[in-house]
Structure formats: structure tokens, C-alpha cells
């Protein structure tokens, strides 16, 4: 079965530090990849997505992610984090059996110290 | 415009009872999804509606779980004979089409606690 792994469950950084959150998926075929974010007290919202084309995808709030097919990875990056980036981040994939059913990672809780 | 809404926001029930969780999708969205999120986990797919019909209910864990969307808008997730293991946040999402590239918009969730 398709699965998604997020390596870090908790990350603590200081403001202005660079961020990279890992995401690996198990399926070797065509995939669509997503990062969602959940700010404290808010609902899940889409941060960025990859369907095809340029493997470097830019999203909202200065986030970007790179799809590396050979590594089955879709890591999320931001060069300089802010306190307002404190949130939980989820990687999700679809593609194997369904183009709508999302398979999710367990999430990474990111805390930014002011 | 209004986003996806879910009621109630919290529900505490006793083991063995029946519960209904409601989802109001974004107006005009034809696709509706239910997910379940347990503590420390990502969301887990339960069921997908296209219009009034359940196009994929493969994620429903057993026959105690059922969902309807009679008029192609509001959906209700129904859980019979609740068990403590059903405790989770139940998320609803909607999109204005199915599949890629349609973005799924999520509601705030209903936190269900079975005592």
C-alpha cells in the first residue's frame, strides 16, 4: 500500500533559521504531491502542490518544495522562518489507485522561537 | 465566501451510542470527502462523494460507519454503536471537481470523544 513518511515529528527553530522538512513516499508511479499546513486553532490549508513540470514548486508565504523522483522525496523548505510559521505541516500524496484520495504523512509540528 | 463548516465542533458520547456529524461544503462544490485524524497521525481517508452518490467508501472502517449526502450538498457521517477507538477528529473537505488539479478545502473538524 502507498505510504508517506515524515521524518521529524517535532522541529524547534529560532526565527530567521532555514527550514527543511522531509517527506518520502512509497509509490514509484506517477504521483501528485501536496504540503498542507495547520496553524494553531485553524483548519488544514494547502501550502503548495506538484502535479507535473518544474520539480521546484513555490507556494504561499515563501515556502517551496522540490520533487526528486529518484529519491521519492518532496521536501519542504523555507530560507528564513518567522514566528508566524509555527504550525503543523502535513505531506500528502495521491496517484496509485485514485487521483482524489490523499494519503497523508503523520505531520511535523514546527515551533519557531521568537 | 464561506468555507467548509462542520458541526458540532466537539462531541462527547458514551460507548455504544449513535452519533451524527454534519458537514456543510463550500457552495457549488460537487465533491465532498470525509477523513478521520487520530492523535499524532495524519488524516485517513474515509469516503468520497461526487454529487449525491458515494463514489468511493473504501476507507470506512466497518459497517458501523455510514455517510449520506442526499441533495448533493450537506453530508452527514453516522456512527452506530460507538467504540472508544472511534475517538478522533473527523474532517470534511470539498472541492469543485474531483481529482487533480482540484484543491480540497478542509473544514475545522469535529472532535469526537467516546467515553
XYZ file of C-alpha atoms in Angstrom, chain B:
115
model
C -17.068 33.427 0.783
C -17.934 30.887 3.465
C -15.656 27.930 3.859
C -16.449 24.364 4.819
C -18.265 24.193 8.131
C -18.706 21.243 10.450
C -20.999 20.741 13.407
C -20.698 20.091 16.214
C -17.138 21.200 16.868
C -16.940 18.809 19.797
C -18.995 15.743 20.625
C -18.675 13.596 23.721
C -20.698 10.400 23.750
C -20.854 7.172 25.689
C -19.705 3.887 24.276
C -22.497 2.196 22.380
C -24.359 5.371 21.448
C -25.161 6.653 17.961
C -23.713 9.924 16.650
C -24.164 12.102 13.593
C -21.573 14.552 12.341
C -22.533 17.193 9.816
C -20.579 18.851 7.035
C -21.593 21.910 5.009
C -19.303 22.155 1.981
C -18.450 25.283 0.031
C -21.443 26.238 -2.072
C -21.278 24.715 -5.535
C -18.608 22.162 -4.715
C -19.599 18.829 -6.218
C -17.032 16.653 -4.466
C -17.037 16.008 -0.720
C -14.632 13.947 1.358
C -14.569 12.652 4.906
C -11.307 11.938 6.720
C -10.517 10.770 10.245
C -7.474 12.025 12.139
C -6.295 10.231 15.242
C -3.903 11.812 17.711
C -0.393 12.110 16.307
C -1.427 10.926 12.849
C -2.262 12.464 9.534
C -5.799 12.352 8.165
C -7.070 8.978 6.965
C -9.493 8.823 4.025
C -12.972 7.515 4.807
C -15.358 8.266 1.931
C -15.748 10.426 -1.163
C -18.975 11.756 -2.685
C -19.440 13.055 -6.201
C -22.809 14.755 -6.107
C -25.268 12.657 -4.138
C -23.551 9.319 -4.587
C -20.729 7.772 -2.628
C -18.127 7.255 -5.349
C -15.652 5.577 -3.012
C -16.376 4.346 0.502
C -13.363 2.063 0.716
C -11.958 3.910 3.720
C -14.921 3.321 6.033
C -13.508 1.041 8.749
C -16.583 -1.159 9.210
C -20.355 -1.245 8.789
C -20.932 0.892 11.876
C -19.900 3.863 9.755
C -22.204 5.306 7.109
C -22.425 8.625 5.309
C -25.078 10.302 3.198
C -25.348 13.356 1.002
C -28.992 13.269 -0.114
C -29.162 16.565 -2.001
C -25.586 16.808 -3.158
C -24.651 19.463 -0.650
C -24.700 18.817 3.124
C -23.322 15.470 4.223
C -23.817 13.536 7.445
C -21.420 10.933 8.790
C -23.221 8.462 11.002
C -21.562 6.163 13.503
C -23.546 3.427 15.214
C -22.635 1.649 18.458
C -19.660 3.921 19.028
C -16.469 2.454 20.467
C -13.633 4.160 22.333
C -11.419 3.574 19.299
C -13.685 5.841 17.254
C -12.392 8.836 19.218
C -10.697 11.139 16.720
C -11.115 14.372 14.798
C -13.405 13.873 11.819
C -12.542 16.186 8.941
C -14.654 17.111 5.974
C -13.302 18.609 2.749
C -14.873 19.728 -0.500
C -13.680 20.576 -3.973
C -15.321 21.941 -7.120
C -14.324 18.875 -9.097
C -12.804 15.512 -8.478
C -9.184 14.583 -8.819
C -6.312 16.761 -9.795
C -5.943 19.647 -10.127
C -8.892 20.342 -7.821
C -7.826 21.561 -4.401
C -9.555 20.074 -1.377
C -10.745 22.703 1.121
C -10.999 21.497 4.689
C -13.375 22.292 7.488
C -12.336 22.770 11.131
C -13.260 19.213 12.079
C -15.444 17.604 14.728
C -13.594 16.219 17.731
C -15.401 13.042 18.787
C -14.679 11.580 22.209
C -16.208 8.240 23.140
C -16.133 7.561 26.886
